[in-house]
Amino acid sequence: MDLFRPLDDATINDPQPMYHRLRSAEPVHWYAPLSAWVVSGYDDCLFALHRTDLFSSDWRRPVPRSPTTCSASRLWTRRSTVPYTAC
């Protein structure tokens, strides 16, 4: 089962169960349909929002490769080191 399914009817009616599963299983999740990382934990979101030097939606910045070609653990090491690393 895909952890992040934002357009499912069940998610639209009540998104909290999906976010709970996501936070428990994979708080930083690669969502291939958007080629984007989904960050679901409060502390992780706060960290990313405050570190605009590392995280940005600016399309001109280099984007890390998907987890199929780059280890997610190298991209995000949960605030212990710099999480935004080009592979």
PDB file of C-alpha atoms in Angstrom:
ATOM      1  CA  MET A   1       0.000   0.000   0.000  1.00  0.00           C
ATOM      2  CA  ASP A   2       1.278   3.429  -0.919  1.00  0.00           C
ATOM      3  CA  LEU A   3       1.728   5.540   2.200  1.00  0.00           C
ATOM      4  CA  PHE A   4       0.838   8.879   0.632  1.00  0.00           C
ATOM      5  CA  ARG A   5      -2.391   8.945  -1.385  1.00  0.00           C
ATOM      6  CA  PRO A   6      -3.685  12.506  -1.095  1.00  0.00           C
ATOM      7  CA  LEU A   7      -6.475  12.197  -3.677  1.00  0.00           C
ATOM      8  CA  ASP A   8      -8.138   9.009  -2.426  1.00  0.00           C
ATOM      9  CA  ASP A   9     -11.742   9.452  -1.310  1.00  0.00           C
ATOM     10  CA  ALA A  10     -10.918   8.136   2.165  1.00  0.00           C
ATOM     11  CA  THR A  11      -8.052  10.631   2.518  1.00  0.00           C
ATOM     12  CA  ILE A  12     -10.160  13.531   1.312  1.00  0.00           C
ATOM     13  CA  ASN A  13     -12.869  12.647   3.848  1.00  0.00           C
ATOM     14  CA  ASP A  14     -10.407  12.183   6.719  1.00  0.00           C
ATOM     15  CA  PRO A  15      -6.681  12.752   6.038  1.00  0.00           C
ATOM     16  CA  GLN A  16      -5.505  12.082   9.599  1.00  0.00           C
ATOM     17  CA  PRO A  17      -5.137   8.258   9.316  1.00  0.00           C
ATOM     18  CA  MET A  18      -2.940   8.648   6.225  1.00  0.00           C
ATOM     19  CA  TYR A  19      -0.746  11.231   7.944  1.00  0.00           C
ATOM     20  CA  HIS A  20      -0.487   9.043  11.043  1.00  0.00           C
ATOM     21  CA  ARG A  21       0.722   6.088   8.922  1.00  0.00           C
ATOM     22  CA  LEU A  22       3.122   8.338   7.060  1.00  0.00           C
ATOM     23  CA  ARG A  23       4.598   9.855  10.240  1.00  0.00           C
ATOM     24  CA  SER A  24       4.961   6.401  11.802  1.00  0.00           C
ATOM     25  CA  ALA A  25       6.430   4.539   8.833  1.00  0.00           C
ATOM     26  CA  GLU A  26       8.243   7.132   6.741  1.00  0.00           C
ATOM     27  CA  PRO A  27       8.193  10.738   7.994  1.00  0.00           C
ATOM     28  CA  VAL A  28      10.184  11.863   4.950  1.00  0.00           C
ATOM     29  CA  HIS A  29       8.594  10.170   1.953  1.00  0.00           C
ATOM     30  CA  TRP A  30       9.431  10.355  -1.776  1.00  0.00           C
ATOM     31  CA  TYR A  31       6.231  10.918  -3.781  1.00  0.00           C
ATOM     32  CA  ALA A  32       7.055   9.938  -7.369  1.00  0.00           C
ATOM     33  CA  PRO A  33       3.939  11.393  -9.091  1.00  0.00           C
ATOM     34  CA  LEU A  34       5.121  14.888  -8.100  1.00  0.00           C
ATOM     35  CA  SER A  35       8.854  14.075  -7.988  1.00  0.00           C
ATOM     36  CA  ALA A  36       8.858  15.584  -4.517  1.00  0.00           C
ATOM     37  CA  TRP A  37       9.606  14.788  -0.909  1.00  0.00           C
ATOM     38  CA  VAL A  38       6.645  14.776   1.492  1.00  0.00           C
ATOM     39  CA  VAL A  39       7.618  15.763   5.031  1.00  0.00           C
ATOM     40  CA  SER A  40       4.990  14.834   7.610  1.00  0.00           C
ATOM     41  CA  GLY A  41       6.477  15.181  11.087  1.00  0.00           C
ATOM     42  CA  TYR A  42       6.010  18.482  12.907  1.00  0.00           C
ATOM     43  CA  ASP A  43       9.660  18.862  13.931  1.00  0.00           C
ATOM     44  CA  ASP A  44      10.845  17.861  10.459  1.00  0.00           C
ATOM     45  CA  CYS A  45       8.480  20.372   8.814  1.00  0.00           C
ATOM     46  CA  LEU A  46       9.567  23.114  11.193  1.00  0.00           C
ATOM     47  CA  PHE A  47      13.204  22.368  10.454  1.00  0.00           C
ATOM     48  CA  ALA A  48      12.647  22.471   6.676  1.00  0.00           C
ATOM     49  CA  LEU A  49      10.589  25.668   6.870  1.00  0.00           C
ATOM     50  CA  HIS A  50      13.236  27.467   8.903  1.00  0.00           C
ATOM     51  CA  ARG A  51      16.157  26.324   6.745  1.00  0.00           C
ATOM     52  CA  THR A  52      15.350  28.037   3.461  1.00  0.00           C
ATOM     53  CA  ASP A  53      19.047  27.915   2.626  1.00  0.00           C
ATOM     54  CA  LEU A  54      18.678  24.121   2.387  1.00  0.00           C
ATOM     55  CA  PHE A  55      15.055  23.641   1.305  1.00  0.00           C
ATOM     56  CA  SER A  56      13.263  25.535  -1.432  1.00  0.00           C
ATOM     57  CA  SER A  57      10.565  25.181  -4.053  1.00  0.00           C
ATOM     58  CA  ASP A  58      12.598  27.400  -6.369  1.00  0.00           C
ATOM     59  CA  TRP A  59      12.765  25.483  -9.654  1.00  0.00           C
ATOM     60  CA  ARG A  60      16.178  26.995 -10.433  1.00  0.00           C
ATOM     61  CA  ARG A  61      17.845  25.211  -7.531  1.00  0.00           C
ATOM     62  CA  PRO A  62      19.341  21.764  -8.038  1.00  0.00           C
ATOM     63  CA  VAL A  63      16.945  18.983  -7.080  1.00  0.00           C
ATOM     64  CA  PRO A  64      18.138  15.793  -5.405  1.00  0.00           C
ATOM     65  CA  ARG A  65      17.561  12.666  -7.402  1.00  0.00           C
ATOM     66  CA  SER A  66      14.764  10.287  -6.507  1.00  0.00           C
ATOM     67  CA  PRO A  67      15.444   7.562  -3.917  1.00  0.00           C
ATOM     68  CA  THR A  68      15.838   5.045  -6.731  1.00  0.00           C
ATOM     69  CA  THR A  69      19.153   6.686  -7.598  1.00  0.00           C
ATOM     70  CA  CYS A  70      20.014   8.318  -4.293  1.00  0.00           C
ATOM     71  CA  SER A  71      19.686   7.118  -0.723  1.00  0.00           C
ATOM     72  CA  ALA A  72      16.994   8.968   1.215  1.00  0.00           C
ATOM     73  CA  SER A  73      19.133   8.725   4.340  1.00  0.00           C
ATOM     74  CA  ARG A  74      21.782  10.853   2.618  1.00  0.00           C
ATOM     75  CA  LEU A  75      19.165  13.466   1.773  1.00  0.00           C
ATOM     76  CA  TRP A  76      17.676  13.671   5.239  1.00  0.00           C
ATOM     77  CA  THR A  77      19.465  12.735   8.404  1.00  0.00           C
ATOM     78  CA  ARG A  78      16.834  14.124  10.760  1.00  0.00           C
ATOM     79  CA  ARG A  79      18.423  17.404  11.789  1.00  0.00           C
ATOM     80  CA  SER A  80      21.712  15.826  12.918  1.00  0.00           C
ATOM     81  CA  THR A  81      23.613  17.001   9.817  1.00  0.00           C
ATOM     82  CA  VAL A  82      22.855  18.963   6.692  1.00  0.00           C
ATOM     83  CA  PRO A  83      19.916  17.095   5.105  1.00  0.00           C
ATOM     84  CA  TYR A  84      19.874  18.653   1.627  1.00  0.00           C
ATOM     85  CA  THR A  85      22.753  16.998  -0.206  1.00  0.00           C
ATOM     86  CA  ALA A  86      23.033  16.593  -3.912  1.00  0.00           C
ATOM     87  CA  CYS A  87      23.926  12.997  -4.710  1.00  0.00           C
TER      88      CYS A  87
END
